Amino acid sequence: MKIAELFYSIQGEGALVGVPTVFVRTSGCNLRCTWCDTPYTSWQPEGTEWTLEQILDEVAAHPTRYVVVTGGEPMIAPEIVALTGRLREMDRHITIETAGTVFQPVACDLMSISPKLANSTPDDPRFSRQHERLRIQPEALAELMSRYPYQLKFVIAEPGDLDEVRALVDNCAPTGSGSF
Ligand code: SF4
């Protein structure tokens, strides 16, 4: 699978902030957020092809059981189910960082979901229509939130964005779930 980078660092956000972690960043994304900070994994996908064995060997070389699979959009990586299954066999704690537009039956201990609000839509009409069509997929979000422990992350540009967040959570979050 195409990997943009694989590195050992400290998780800087969310429920596992401060935890030494191996980050596996897949290359390729189905969205095109106007403020994307990793275009080298989205609309200009860079990286090299790694076999699963190469990825797992590199993960095993670092002194932590915490692994984050991120992107880009890792849920569209062709071997994501196999990769997370193998990480599970290695007894790794698996976080997946996703925009929540695609469901795959992955092995995952923390689904870190970052649904993209309207403030993410690019102005360029060549890209805005597809981005708008894809950015919120209620069925995929509901599936991810019902099957896995999860956390939600949002990019808030202005106070009015909170109305969009509330509507999305009301529509998609299963009652009484989501605690980590
Ligand atoms: S979903 Fe993430 S990787 Fe994809 S374009 Fe948006 S910010 Fe970039």
CSV table of C-alpha atoms and ligand atoms in Angstrom, one decimal:
chain,number,residue,atom,x,y,z
A,1,MET,CA,0.0,0.0,0.0
A,2,LYS,CA,1.1,3.5,-0.6
A,3,ILE,CA,2.6,5.1,2.5
A,4,ALA,CA,3.5,8.8,2.7
A,5,GLU,CA,5.5,8.5,5.9
A,6,LEU,CA,5.9,6.2,9.0
A,7,PHE,CA,7.4,7.8,12.1
A,8,TYR,CA,7.6,7.5,15.9
A,9,SER,CA,6.4,10.5,17.9
A,10,ILE,CA,4.0,11.7,20.7
A,11,GLN,CA,0.3,11.8,20.1
A,12,GLY,CA,-0.6,15.5,20.2
A,13,GLU,CA,-4.4,15.4,20.4
A,14,GLY,CA,-7.4,13.6,21.7
A,15,ALA,CA,-7.9,10.9,24.3
A,16,LEU,CA,-4.4,9.6,23.9
A,17,VAL,CA,-2.5,12.9,24.0
A,18,GLY,CA,1.0,12.5,25.2
A,19,VAL,CA,1.3,8.8,24.4
A,20,PRO,CA,4.3,7.6,22.4
A,21,THR,CA,2.9,6.4,19.2
A,22,VAL,CA,4.0,5.0,15.8
A,23,PHE,CA,2.2,6.9,13.0
A,24,VAL,CA,1.5,5.2,9.7
A,25,ARG,CA,0.3,7.8,7.2
A,26,THR,CA,-1.3,6.3,4.1
A,27,SER,CA,-1.4,8.3,0.9
A,28,GLY,CA,-4.6,9.2,-1.0
A,29,CYS,CA,-7.8,10.9,0.0
A,30,ASN,CA,-11.4,11.1,-1.4
A,31,LEU,CA,-11.8,14.8,-0.2
A,32,ARG,CA,-10.1,18.0,-1.0
A,33,CYS,CA,-10.4,20.3,2.0
A,34,THR,CA,-9.5,23.9,1.3
A,35,TRP,CA,-7.3,24.1,4.4
A,36,CYS,CA,-5.8,20.6,4.2
A,37,ASP,CA,-2.4,20.5,5.9
A,38,THR,CA,-1.2,17.3,4.2
A,39,PRO,CA,-1.8,17.8,0.4
A,40,TYR,CA,1.0,15.3,-0.1
A,41,THR,CA,-1.4,12.6,1.1
A,42,SER,CA,-4.5,13.9,-0.6
A,43,TRP,CA,-4.7,15.6,-4.0
A,44,GLN,CA,-1.0,15.4,-4.6
A,45,PRO,CA,-0.4,11.9,-3.2
A,46,GLU,CA,3.2,11.1,-2.6
A,47,GLY,CA,4.9,8.2,-1.0
A,48,THR,CA,6.2,4.8,-1.8
A,49,GLU,CA,4.6,1.3,-2.0
A,50,TRP,CA,5.2,-0.7,1.1
A,51,THR,CA,4.3,-4.4,1.6
A,52,LEU,CA,2.4,-5.2,4.8
A,53,GLU,CA,5.4,-7.0,6.1
A,54,GLN,CA,7.6,-3.9,5.6
A,55,ILE,CA,5.0,-1.8,7.5
A,56,LEU,CA,4.7,-4.3,10.3
A,57,ASP,CA,8.5,-4.7,10.7
A,58,GLU,CA,8.9,-0.9,10.9
A,59,VAL,CA,6.1,-0.6,13.5
A,60,ALA,CA,7.7,-3.4,15.6
A,61,ALA,CA,11.0,-1.5,15.6
A,62,HIS,CA,9.6,1.2,17.8
A,63,PRO,CA,9.1,0.8,21.6
A,64,THR,CA,5.3,1.3,21.9
A,65,ARG,CA,2.2,-0.7,21.4
A,66,TYR,CA,0.2,2.4,20.3
A,67,VAL,CA,-0.2,2.8,16.5
A,68,VAL,CA,-2.1,5.5,14.7
A,69,VAL,CA,-3.1,4.8,11.1
A,70,THR,CA,-3.8,8.2,9.5
A,71,GLY,CA,-3.8,9.9,6.1
A,72,GLY,CA,-4.9,11.1,3.7
A,73,GLU,CA,-7.9,8.9,4.2
A,74,PRO,CA,-6.8,5.5,5.6
A,75,MET,CA,-10.2,3.9,5.1
A,76,ILE,CA,-9.8,4.0,1.3
A,77,ALA,CA,-6.3,2.4,1.4
A,78,PRO,CA,-6.8,-1.0,-0.4
A,79,GLU,CA,-5.2,-3.1,2.4
A,80,ILE,CA,-6.5,-1.3,5.4
A,81,VAL,CA,-8.5,-4.3,6.7
A,82,ALA,CA,-5.5,-6.6,6.4
A,83,LEU,CA,-3.2,-4.1,7.9
A,84,THR,CA,-5.3,-3.4,11.0
A,85,GLY,CA,-5.9,-7.2,11.4
A,86,ARG,CA,-2.2,-7.8,11.4
A,87,LEU,CA,-1.6,-5.0,13.9
A,88,ARG,CA,-4.3,-6.6,16.1
A,89,GLU,CA,-2.4,-9.9,16.0
A,90,MET,CA,0.6,-8.0,17.2
A,91,ASP,CA,-1.4,-6.8,20.2
A,92,ARG,CA,-1.1,-3.2,19.1
A,93,HIS,CA,-3.6,-0.5,20.2
A,94,ILE,CA,-4.9,0.9,17.0
A,95,THR,CA,-6.3,4.4,16.4
A,96,ILE,CA,-7.6,5.2,13.0
A,97,GLU,CA,-7.8,8.9,12.0
A,98,THR,CA,-10.6,9.3,9.4
A,99,ALA,CA,-12.9,11.9,8.0
A,100,GLY,CA,-15.7,9.3,8.4
A,101,THR,CA,-16.9,9.1,4.8
A,102,VAL,CA,-16.2,5.4,4.3
A,103,PHE,CA,-16.8,2.3,6.4
A,104,GLN,CA,-14.5,-0.7,6.3
A,105,PRO,CA,-14.6,-3.6,8.9
A,106,VAL,CA,-11.2,-2.7,10.3
A,107,ALA,CA,-9.7,-3.7,13.7
A,108,CYS,CA,-9.7,-0.5,15.7
A,109,ASP,CA,-9.5,0.5,19.4
A,110,LEU,CA,-10.2,4.2,18.9
A,111,MET,CA,-11.9,5.6,15.8
A,112,SER,CA,-10.8,9.2,15.7
A,113,ILE,CA,-13.4,10.8,13.4
A,114,SER,CA,-13.1,14.3,11.9
A,115,PRO,CA,-16.2,15.0,9.8
A,116,LYS,CA,-15.6,17.9,7.4
A,117,LEU,CA,-17.9,20.8,7.9
A,118,ALA,CA,-19.0,23.3,5.1
A,119,ASN,CA,-15.9,25.4,5.9
A,120,SER,CA,-13.8,22.7,4.3
A,121,THR,CA,-15.3,23.1,0.8
A,122,PRO,CA,-12.9,24.5,-1.8
A,123,ASP,CA,-13.9,27.5,-3.9
A,124,ASP,CA,-12.6,26.0,-7.1
A,125,PRO,CA,-15.7,24.7,-8.9
A,126,ARG,CA,-13.6,21.9,-10.4
A,127,PHE,CA,-13.4,20.3,-6.9
A,128,SER,CA,-16.2,21.8,-4.8
A,129,ARG,CA,-19.1,19.7,-6.2
A,130,GLN,CA,-17.4,16.3,-5.5
A,131,HIS,CA,-16.2,17.5,-2.1
A,132,GLU,CA,-19.7,18.6,-1.1
A,133,ARG,CA,-21.2,15.4,-2.3
A,134,LEU,CA,-18.8,13.2,-0.3
A,135,ARG,CA,-17.8,15.1,2.9
A,136,ILE,CA,-20.7,13.9,5.1
A,137,GLN,CA,-21.9,10.3,4.7
A,138,PRO,CA,-24.4,9.7,7.5
A,139,GLU,CA,-24.6,6.0,7.1
A,140,ALA,CA,-20.8,5.6,7.3
A,141,LEU,CA,-20.6,7.9,10.3
A,142,ALA,CA,-23.3,6.0,12.1
A,143,GLU,CA,-21.6,2.7,11.4
A,144,LEU,CA,-18.3,3.9,12.7
A,145,MET,CA,-19.8,5.4,15.8
A,146,SER,CA,-21.8,2.4,16.7
A,147,ARG,CA,-19.1,-0.2,16.1
A,148,TYR,CA,-16.0,1.4,17.8
A,149,PRO,CA,-15.1,3.5,20.7
A,150,TYR,CA,-14.7,6.9,19.1
A,151,GLN,CA,-13.8,10.6,19.4
A,152,LEU,CA,-15.0,13.4,17.2
A,153,LYS,CA,-12.8,16.3,16.0
A,154,PHE,CA,-14.0,19.3,14.1
A,155,VAL,CA,-12.3,22.3,12.5
A,156,ILE,CA,-14.3,25.3,13.7
A,157,ALA,CA,-13.9,28.5,11.7
A,158,GLU,CA,-16.7,30.6,13.2
A,159,PRO,CA,-19.3,30.2,16.0
A,160,GLY,CA,-22.0,29.3,13.4
A,161,ASP,CA,-20.2,26.1,12.6
A,162,LEU,CA,-21.3,24.8,16.0
A,163,ASP,CA,-24.9,24.5,14.6
A,164,GLU,CA,-23.6,22.2,11.9
A,165,VAL,CA,-21.7,20.1,14.5
A,166,ARG,CA,-24.9,19.8,16.7
A,167,ALA,CA,-27.0,18.7,13.7
A,168,LEU,CA,-24.5,16.1,12.7
A,169,VAL,CA,-24.1,14.6,16.1
A,170,ASP,CA,-27.9,14.5,16.6
A,171,ASN,CA,-28.3,12.7,13.3
A,172,CYS,CA,-25.4,10.2,13.5
A,173,ALA,CA,-24.3,9.5,17.0
A,174,PRO,CA,-25.8,6.4,18.6
A,175,THR,CA,-27.4,7.2,22.0
A,176,GLY,CA,-25.2,6.6,25.0
A,177,SER,CA,-22.1,5.6,23.0
A,178,GLY,CA,-18.8,7.3,22.2
A,179,SER,CA,-17.0,7.3,25.5
A,180,PHE,CA,-13.4,6.2,25.4
B,1,SF4,S1,-9.8,14.7,4.6
B,1,SF4,FE1,-7.8,15.2,5.6
B,1,SF4,S2,-6.3,14.5,4.1
B,1,SF4,FE2,-8.2,14.6,3.0
B,1,SF4,S3,-8.2,16.7,2.0
B,1,SF4,FE3,-9.3,16.8,4.0
B,1,SF4,S4,-7.8,17.5,5.5
B,1,SF4,FE4,-6.7,16.7,3.7
